[in-house]
Coordinates of C-alpha atoms in Angstrom, one line a residue:
Chain A
X1 CA -2.8 7.4 -43.9
X2 CA -3.3 9.9 -41.1
X3 CA -6.0 9.3 -38.6
X4 CA -8.6 12.0 -38.3
X5 CA -8.5 14.6 -35.5
X6 CA -10.2 13.7 -32.3
X7 CA -13.8 14.6 -32.9
X8 CA -15.6 14.2 -29.6
X9 CA -18.8 12.2 -29.5
X10 CA -21.5 13.4 -27.3
X11 CA -20.2 11.3 -24.4
X12 CA -16.5 11.9 -24.9
X13 CA -17.0 15.7 -25.0
X14 CA -15.3 17.3 -22.0
X15 CA -17.9 18.9 -19.8
X16 CA -15.9 20.6 -17.1
X17 CA -13.2 23.2 -18.2
X18 CA -13.9 22.8 -21.9
X19 CA -11.0 25.1 -22.7
X20 CA -8.7 22.2 -21.6
X21 CA -9.9 19.8 -24.3
X22 CA -7.5 19.1 -27.1
X23 CA -8.4 17.8 -30.5
X24 CA -4.9 16.9 -31.8
X25 CA -4.4 13.2 -32.1
X26 CA -0.7 13.6 -31.7
X27 CA -1.4 14.9 -28.1
X28 CA -3.4 11.7 -27.4
X29 CA -0.5 9.6 -28.7
X30 CA 2.0 11.6 -26.6
X31 CA 0.1 11.1 -23.4
X32 CA -0.4 7.4 -23.9
X33 CA 3.2 6.9 -24.9
X34 CA 4.7 8.7 -22.0
X35 CA 2.6 7.1 -19.2
X36 CA 3.8 4.0 -17.4
X37 CA 0.5 2.9 -16.1
X38 CA -3.1 3.0 -17.3
X39 CA -6.3 2.6 -15.3
X40 CA -8.7 0.2 -16.8
X41 CA -12.4 0.6 -15.9
X42 CA -14.9 -2.2 -16.3
X43 CA -18.5 -2.9 -15.2
X44 CA -18.6 -6.1 -13.1
X45 CA -22.0 -7.1 -11.7
X46 CA -23.3 -3.7 -12.5
X47 CA -20.6 -1.9 -10.5
X48 CA -17.5 -0.1 -11.5
X49 CA -14.0 -1.7 -11.1
X50 CA -10.8 0.2 -11.9
X51 CA -7.5 -1.7 -11.9
X52 CA -4.0 -0.5 -12.9
X53 CA -2.5 -2.1 -15.9
X54 CA 0.5 -1.8 -18.3
X55 CA -0.4 -0.5 -21.7
X56 CA 1.2 0.3 -25.1
X57 CA 0.0 2.0 -28.2
X58 CA 0.7 0.9 -31.8
X59 CA -0.8 3.2 -34.4
X60 CA -4.5 3.8 -33.5
X61 CA -4.8 0.8 -31.1
X62 CA -4.1 0.6 -27.4
X63 CA -3.0 -2.7 -26.1
X64 CA -3.4 -4.0 -22.5
X65 CA -1.7 -7.0 -21.0
X66 CA -4.3 -9.4 -19.6
X67 CA -4.2 -12.9 -18.1
X68 CA -6.1 -15.9 -19.2
X69 CA -7.1 -16.4 -15.5
X70 CA -10.5 -16.2 -14.0
X71 CA -12.1 -12.8 -13.3
X72 CA -9.8 -11.1 -15.7
X73 CA -10.7 -9.0 -18.8
X74 CA -11.2 -11.4 -21.7
X75 CA -12.3 -8.9 -24.3
X76 CA -15.7 -8.3 -25.8
X77 CA -17.0 -5.8 -23.2
X78 CA -17.1 -2.0 -22.9
X79 CA -14.1 -0.5 -21.2
X80 CA -12.6 2.8 -20.3
X81 CA -8.9 3.2 -20.2
X82 CA -7.6 6.4 -18.6
X83 CA -4.0 7.6 -18.4
X84 CA -2.9 10.7 -16.4
X85 CA 0.4 12.5 -16.2
X86 CA 0.8 15.0 -13.3
X87 CA 3.2 17.7 -14.5
X88 CA 2.9 20.2 -11.7
X89 CA 1.1 21.2 -8.6
X90 CA -0.8 24.6 -8.6
X91 CA -0.4 26.5 -5.4
X92 CA -3.1 29.2 -5.4
X93 CA -4.2 32.1 -3.2
X94 CA -7.6 30.5 -2.4
X95 CA -8.3 26.9 -1.6
X96 CA -10.9 27.0 -4.3
X97 CA -8.3 27.6 -7.1
X98 CA -5.8 24.9 -6.2
X99 CA -5.3 22.5 -9.0
X100 CA -2.8 20.4 -10.8
X101 CA -1.1 20.8 -14.1
X102 CA -1.8 17.5 -15.9
X103 CA -2.4 15.8 -19.2
X104 CA -5.0 13.0 -19.3
X105 CA -6.4 10.7 -21.9
X106 CA -9.7 8.9 -21.7
X107 CA -10.2 6.1 -24.2
X108 CA -13.7 4.5 -24.4
X109 CA -14.3 1.5 -26.4
X110 CA -15.1 -2.1 -26.8
X111 CA -12.3 -4.4 -25.7
X112 CA -11.3 -7.0 -28.2
X113 CA -9.3 -10.1 -27.4
X114 CA -6.3 -10.3 -29.8
X115 CA -6.4 -13.8 -31.4
X116 CA -4.0 -13.2 -34.3
X117 CA -0.6 -14.5 -33.2
X118 CA 1.4 -11.8 -35.1
X119 CA -0.7 -9.0 -33.7
X120 CA -0.4 -10.5 -30.2
X121 CA 3.4 -10.8 -30.5
X122 CA 3.7 -7.2 -31.8
X123 CA 1.6 -6.0 -28.9
X124 CA 3.6 -7.9 -26.3
X125 CA 6.8 -6.4 -27.8
X126 CA 5.3 -2.9 -27.5
X127 CA 4.3 -3.6 -23.9
X128 CA 7.8 -4.7 -23.0
X129 CA 9.3 -1.6 -24.7
X130 CA 6.9 0.7 -22.9
X131 CA 8.1 -0.6 -19.5
X132 CA 11.7 -1.3 -20.4
X133 CA 12.7 0.3 -23.7
X134 CA 15.5 -1.7 -25.4
X135 CA 14.8 -4.8 -23.3
X136 CA 12.4 -6.1 -26.1
X137 CA 15.6 -7.0 -28.1
X138 CA 17.7 -8.0 -25.1
X139 CA 15.2 -10.4 -23.5
X140 CA 13.7 -13.6 -24.8
X141 CA 10.4 -13.5 -26.7
X142 CA 7.6 -15.6 -25.3
X143 CA 7.5 -19.4 -25.7
X144 CA 4.3 -21.0 -27.1
X145 CA 3.3 -21.9 -23.5
X146 CA 3.8 -18.3 -22.3
X147 CA 1.8 -17.0 -25.2
X148 CA -1.0 -19.4 -24.2
X149 CA -1.0 -18.0 -20.6
X150 CA -1.2 -14.4 -21.8
X151 CA -4.1 -12.6 -23.2
X152 CA -3.7 -9.4 -25.1
X153 CA -6.6 -6.9 -25.2
X154 CA -7.0 -4.3 -27.9
X155 CA -9.0 -1.1 -27.7
X156 CA -9.2 1.1 -30.8
X157 CA -8.6 4.8 -30.3
X158 CA -11.9 5.8 -32.0
X159 CA -13.5 7.5 -29.1
X160 CA -10.9 9.3 -27.0
X161 CA -10.5 12.7 -25.3
X162 CA -7.4 14.5 -24.1
X163 CA -7.5 17.2 -21.5
X164 CA -4.5 19.4 -20.5
X165 CA -4.0 22.0 -17.9
X166 CA -0.9 24.1 -18.0
X167 CA 0.1 27.5 -16.6
X168 CA -0.1 29.5 -13.4
X169 CA -2.9 29.5 -10.8
X170 CA -6.2 30.9 -12.1
X171 CA -6.5 33.6 -9.4
X172 CA -3.8 36.0 -10.6
X173 CA -6.3 38.8 -10.7
X174 CA -6.1 38.8 -6.9
X175 CA -2.7 40.6 -7.2
X176 CA -4.3 43.7 -8.7
X177 CA -6.8 43.6 -5.9
X178 CA -4.0 43.9 -3.3
X179 CA -3.4 40.2 -2.5
X180 CA 0.4 39.8 -2.5
X181 CA 0.5 36.3 -1.1
X182 CA 2.8 33.9 -2.9
X183 CA 1.2 31.6 -5.5
X184 CA 2.8 29.6 -8.2
X185 CA 3.5 26.2 -9.7
X186 CA 5.7 23.3 -8.4
X187 CA 6.8 21.5 -11.5
X188 CA 7.4 17.7 -11.0
X189 CA 9.6 15.3 -12.8
X190 CA 10.0 11.5 -12.5
X191 CA 13.5 10.2 -13.0
X192 CA 15.6 7.1 -12.6
X193 CA 16.8 7.0 -8.9
X194 CA 18.8 3.8 -9.0
X195 CA 19.5 0.8 -11.2
X196 CA 19.8 -2.5 -9.3
X197 CA 21.2 -5.6 -10.9
X198 CA 19.2 -8.8 -10.2
X199 CA 20.8 -10.4 -7.1
X200 CA 20.9 -13.8 -8.9
X201 CA 23.6 -12.3 -11.2
X202 CA 27.2 -11.5 -10.3
X203 CA 27.2 -8.0 -9.0
X204 CA 29.7 -6.8 -11.7
X205 CA 27.4 -7.9 -14.6
X206 CA 27.6 -4.9 -17.0
X207 CA 24.4 -2.9 -17.3
X208 CA 23.5 -2.6 -21.0
X209 CA 23.5 0.9 -22.4
X210 CA 19.8 1.0 -23.1
X211 CA 19.0 0.8 -19.4
X212 CA 20.7 4.1 -18.1
X213 CA 19.8 5.7 -21.5
X214 CA 16.2 5.7 -20.2
X215 CA 16.9 9.2 -18.9
X216 CA 15.0 11.7 -16.9
X217 CA 12.1 12.3 -19.2
X218 CA 9.9 9.7 -17.4
X219 CA 6.5 10.5 -16.0
X220 CA 4.5 8.2 -13.9
Chain B
X1 CA -10.4 3.5 18.1
X2 CA -8.4 1.6 15.5
X3 CA -10.1 0.4 12.4
X4 CA -9.9 -3.3 11.8
X5 CA -7.4 -4.9 9.4
X6 CA -8.4 -5.1 5.7
X7 CA -10.5 -8.2 5.5
X8 CA -11.2 -8.8 1.9
X9 CA -14.8 -9.3 0.8
X10 CA -15.3 -11.9 -1.9
X11 CA -15.2 -9.2 -4.6
X12 CA -12.2 -7.2 -3.1
X13 CA -10.0 -10.3 -2.7
X14 CA -7.1 -10.1 -5.1
X15 CA -7.3 -12.8 -7.7
X16 CA -4.0 -12.4 -9.6
X17 CA -0.7 -12.7 -7.7
X18 CA -2.4 -13.2 -4.3
X19 CA 0.9 -13.1 -2.6
X20 CA 1.0 -9.4 -3.4
X21 CA -2.2 -8.6 -1.3
X22 CA -1.6 -6.7 1.9
X23 CA -4.0 -6.7 4.9
X24 CA -2.4 -3.9 6.9
X25 CA -4.6 -0.8 7.0
X26 CA -1.6 1.4 7.5
X27 CA -0.4 0.3 4.0
X28 CA -3.7 1.4 2.5
X29 CA -3.4 4.8 4.2
X30 CA 0.2 5.2 3.1
X31 CA -0.6 4.5 -0.6
X32 CA -3.6 6.9 -0.6
X33 CA -1.7 9.6 1.3
X34 CA 1.3 9.5 -1.0
X35 CA -0.6 9.6 -4.3
X36 CA -1.3 12.9 -6.1
X37 CA -4.1 11.6 -8.3
X38 CA -6.8 9.0 -8.0
X39 CA -8.8 7.4 -10.8
X40 CA -12.5 7.4 -10.1
X41 CA -14.6 4.7 -11.9
X42 CA -18.4 5.1 -12.4
X43 CA -21.0 3.4 -14.4
X44 CA -22.8 5.8 -16.8
X45 CA -25.5 4.4 -19.1
X46 CA -24.3 0.9 -18.3
X47 CA -20.7 1.6 -19.4
X48 CA -17.5 2.3 -17.4
X49 CA -16.1 5.8 -17.2
X50 CA -12.8 6.5 -15.4
X51 CA -11.7 10.1 -14.7
X52 CA -8.7 11.4 -12.8
X53 CA -9.4 13.4 -9.7
X54 CA -7.7 14.9 -6.7
X55 CA -8.3 13.0 -3.4
X56 CA -7.5 13.2 0.3
X57 CA -8.0 10.8 3.2
X58 CA -9.2 11.7 6.7
X59 CA -9.3 8.7 9.0
X60 CA -11.3 6.0 7.3
X61 CA -12.9 8.2 4.7
X62 CA -11.6 9.1 1.2
X63 CA -12.7 12.5 -0.1
X64 CA -13.0 13.6 -3.7
X65 CA -13.4 17.0 -5.1
X66 CA -16.4 17.2 -7.3
X67 CA -18.4 20.0 -9.0
X68 CA -22.0 20.8 -8.7
X69 CA -22.1 21.0 -12.5
X70 CA -24.0 18.7 -14.9
X71 CA -22.7 15.2 -15.5
X72 CA -20.5 15.2 -12.5
X73 CA -20.5 12.7 -9.6
X74 CA -23.2 13.9 -7.2
X75 CA -23.0 11.0 -4.7
X76 CA -25.3 8.1 -4.0
X77 CA -23.9 5.7 -6.6
X78 CA -21.4 2.9 -6.6
X79 CA -17.8 3.9 -7.3
X80 CA -14.4 2.5 -7.4
X81 CA -11.4 4.7 -6.6
X82 CA -8.0 3.4 -7.5
X83 CA -4.6 4.9 -6.8
X84 CA -1.3 3.5 -8.1
X85 CA 2.3 4.4 -7.3
X86 CA 4.9 3.1 -9.7
X87 CA 8.1 2.6 -7.7
X88 CA 10.2 0.8 -10.3
X89 CA 10.4 -0.9 -13.7
X90 CA 11.3 -4.5 -13.7
X91 CA 13.7 -5.4 -16.6
X92 CA 13.6 -9.2 -16.9
X93 CA 15.3 -11.9 -19.1
X94 CA 12.1 -12.8 -20.8
X95 CA 9.3 -10.6 -22.2
X96 CA 6.9 -12.6 -20.1
X97 CA 8.4 -11.7 -16.8
X98 CA 8.6 -7.9 -17.3
X99 CA 6.7 -6.1 -14.7
X100 CA 6.6 -3.0 -12.5
X101 CA 7.2 -2.5 -8.8
X102 CA 4.1 -0.7 -7.6
X103 CA 1.7 -0.1 -4.8
X104 CA -2.0 0.2 -5.6
X105 CA -5.1 0.7 -3.6
X106 CA -8.6 -0.1 -4.9
X107 CA -11.5 1.3 -2.9
X108 CA -15.0 0.2 -3.7
X109 CA -18.0 1.7 -2.1
X110 CA -21.0 3.9 -2.4
X111 CA -20.3 7.6 -2.9
X112 CA -21.9 9.9 -0.5
X113 CA -22.3 13.6 -1.1
X114 CA -21.1 15.5 1.9
X115 CA -23.8 17.9 3.1
X116 CA -22.5 18.8 6.6
X117 CA -20.6 22.1 6.2
X118 CA -18.0 21.2 8.8
X119 CA -17.2 17.9 7.2
X120 CA -17.1 19.6 3.8
X121 CA -14.7 22.3 5.0
X122 CA -12.4 19.7 6.7
X123 CA -12.4 17.6 3.5
X124 CA -11.5 20.7 1.3
X125 CA -8.7 21.6 3.7
X126 CA -7.3 18.1 3.3
X127 CA -7.7 18.2 -0.5
X128 CA -5.6 21.4 -0.6
X129 CA -3.0 20.0 1.8
X130 CA -2.7 16.8 -0.4
X131 CA -1.8 18.9 -3.5
X132 CA 0.0 21.8 -1.8
X133 CA 0.9 20.9 1.9
X134 CA 1.1 24.1 4.0
X135 CA -0.9 26.1 1.5
X136 CA -4.1 25.3 3.4
X137 CA -3.0 27.8 6.0
X138 CA -1.4 30.2 3.6
X139 CA -4.4 30.5 1.2
X140 CA -7.9 31.8 1.8
X141 CA -10.6 29.3 2.8
X142 CA -13.6 29.1 0.6
X143 CA -16.3 31.8 0.6
X144 CA -20.0 30.8 0.9
X145 CA -20.4 31.2 -2.8
X146 CA -17.3 28.9 -3.5
X147 CA -18.7 26.3 -1.1
X148 CA -22.0 26.3 -3.0
X149 CA -20.1 25.7 -6.3
X150 CA -18.2 22.8 -4.9
X151 CA -19.3 19.3 -4.1
X152 CA -17.4 17.0 -1.9
X153 CA -17.8 13.3 -2.2
X154 CA -17.0 10.8 0.5
X155 CA -16.3 7.1 0.1
X156 CA -15.7 5.1 3.3
X157 CA -12.7 2.8 3.4
X158 CA -14.8 -0.3 4.3
X159 CA -14.0 -2.3 1.2
X160 CA -10.5 -1.8 0.0
X161 CA -7.6 -3.8 -1.2
X162 CA -3.9 -3.0 -1.4
X163 CA -1.5 -4.8 -3.7
X164 CA 2.3 -4.4 -3.7
X165 CA 5.1 -5.7 -5.9
X166 CA 8.6 -5.2 -4.7
X167 CA 12.0 -6.9 -5.5
X168 CA 13.9 -8.2 -8.5
X169 CA 12.6 -9.9 -11.6
X170 CA 10.8 -13.2 -11.1
X171 CA 13.1 -15.1 -13.5
X172 CA 16.3 -15.2 -11.4
X173 CA 16.4 -19.0 -11.7
X174 CA 17.5 -18.5 -15.3
X175 CA 21.0 -17.6 -14.1
X176 CA 21.6 -21.1 -12.7
X177 CA 20.4 -22.4 -16.1
X178 CA 23.2 -20.5 -17.8
X179 CA 21.5 -17.3 -18.8
X180 CA 23.8 -14.4 -17.9
X181 CA 21.9 -11.6 -19.5
X182 CA 21.5 -8.5 -17.4
X183 CA 18.2 -8.1 -15.6
X184 CA 17.3 -5.8 -12.7
X185 CA 15.1 -3.0 -11.4
X186 CA 15.1 0.6 -12.4
X187 CA 13.9 2.5 -9.4
X188 CA 12.0 5.7 -10.0
X189 CA 11.4 8.8 -8.0
X190 CA 9.3 11.9 -8.5
X191 CA 10.8 15.1 -7.4
X192 CA 10.3 18.9 -7.5
X193 CA 12.0 20.1 -10.7
X194 CA 11.2 23.8 -10.5
X195 CA 9.2 26.3 -8.5
X196 CA 7.7 29.1 -10.6
X197 CA 6.2 32.2 -9.0
X198 CA 2.8 33.3 -10.5
X199 CA 3.6 35.9 -13.2
X200 CA 1.0 38.2 -11.8
X201 CA 3.3 38.7 -8.7
X202 CA 6.6 40.6 -8.6
X203 CA 9.4 38.1 -9.5
X204 CA 11.1 38.7 -6.2
X205 CA 8.1 37.7 -4.1
X206 CA 9.6 35.4 -1.5
X207 CA 8.7 31.7 -1.8
X208 CA 7.3 30.6 1.6
X209 CA 9.3 27.8 3.3
X210 CA 6.5 25.2 3.1
X211 CA 6.8 25.1 -0.7
X212 CA 10.5 24.0 -1.2
X213 CA 10.1 21.8 1.9
X214 CA 7.9 19.6 -0.2
X215 CA 11.1 17.7 -0.9
X216 CA 11.8 14.7 -3.0
X217 CA 9.6 12.1 -1.5
X218 CA 6.8 12.7 -4.0
X219 CA 5.3 10.0 -6.2
X220 CA 2.8 10.6 -8.9

């Protein structure tokens, strides 16, 4: 069964630069799947709080890794989870037209604490695979005690928007008007710079193949 | 005059992993200055909304680039601005100990719309320099009409926290207990992948020196 396209609700409709809004659910999935960090917004004592958190998507649900500690998200409250990938920096001819090429996803919903053990385990597996793909098979699954110390939060992807900017600076018409100053785009990439073996291990411990395979397609 | 160290208020005190909290204001500045995107949290109709935005710091003030359009941040409301740099991925021996090496800054405060033209111009200059350093001198400063279409929001760095994780996985003691599985850290870096001249310009338009000088120290 295929989920429906992203039909914006009144409050998830993009207001600025409407031409940048996308309605393809595959684009939402791609942005969420590529990002290594999400920003979780909550309302605490009437004021906004935004904290970075790891995330993973399974189907049409976004999972976040919580804690059972005090002050943490425990589910059953409105949240907004936002993920942003910066693809490039837009160098323009005017201060006003500077920008970034980016893909962002904004997910609004009601957080739900995952209580089903099978769903929690699947979500934790996905969270490990998001940070360290392949390590979910290489590393030890949680003990019962670890499971009890962990809370997994789910947010359904019912109300989400995706915004994408691509392409050159928006002030290219200045050239025809005689402005020959350089302008363009600096494309960015995030890549693996170094793999360091844990110092508790012998230095010659072989690095498993799934680690360097991570490649250069990363975005932060 | 030097600003005081970061003294956490009750609500900006880090609750999880307290050992990761830093009190050096220079670390706050470094995180804010290195990041290319901030996540701005607001409360709208009682619910959280988090949107990505460009930012820049001048002294002890963080500036955000708004719009004078409908629905946008206009100042005079509580906000939370969070910036996160992912430095590495922590591959552990247990699902439970997976993590990321990161530096994050959380700034809470009351947004103030900048009305002084000199302060607004200085902030916009800093916002261009944050995205495209050097371009603030190369590109044209805003016209009066562009200034009128732009809103600049300021948030003072009075209530901010910085959290940093560095180092190997936290489960190194497993080695002494006989677990010789590989674990370690995959360090990431963001770098310039490609510089593309605006297609409206002749392809041989020289790229000014400040553009490639941007270098490889970028983080997203």
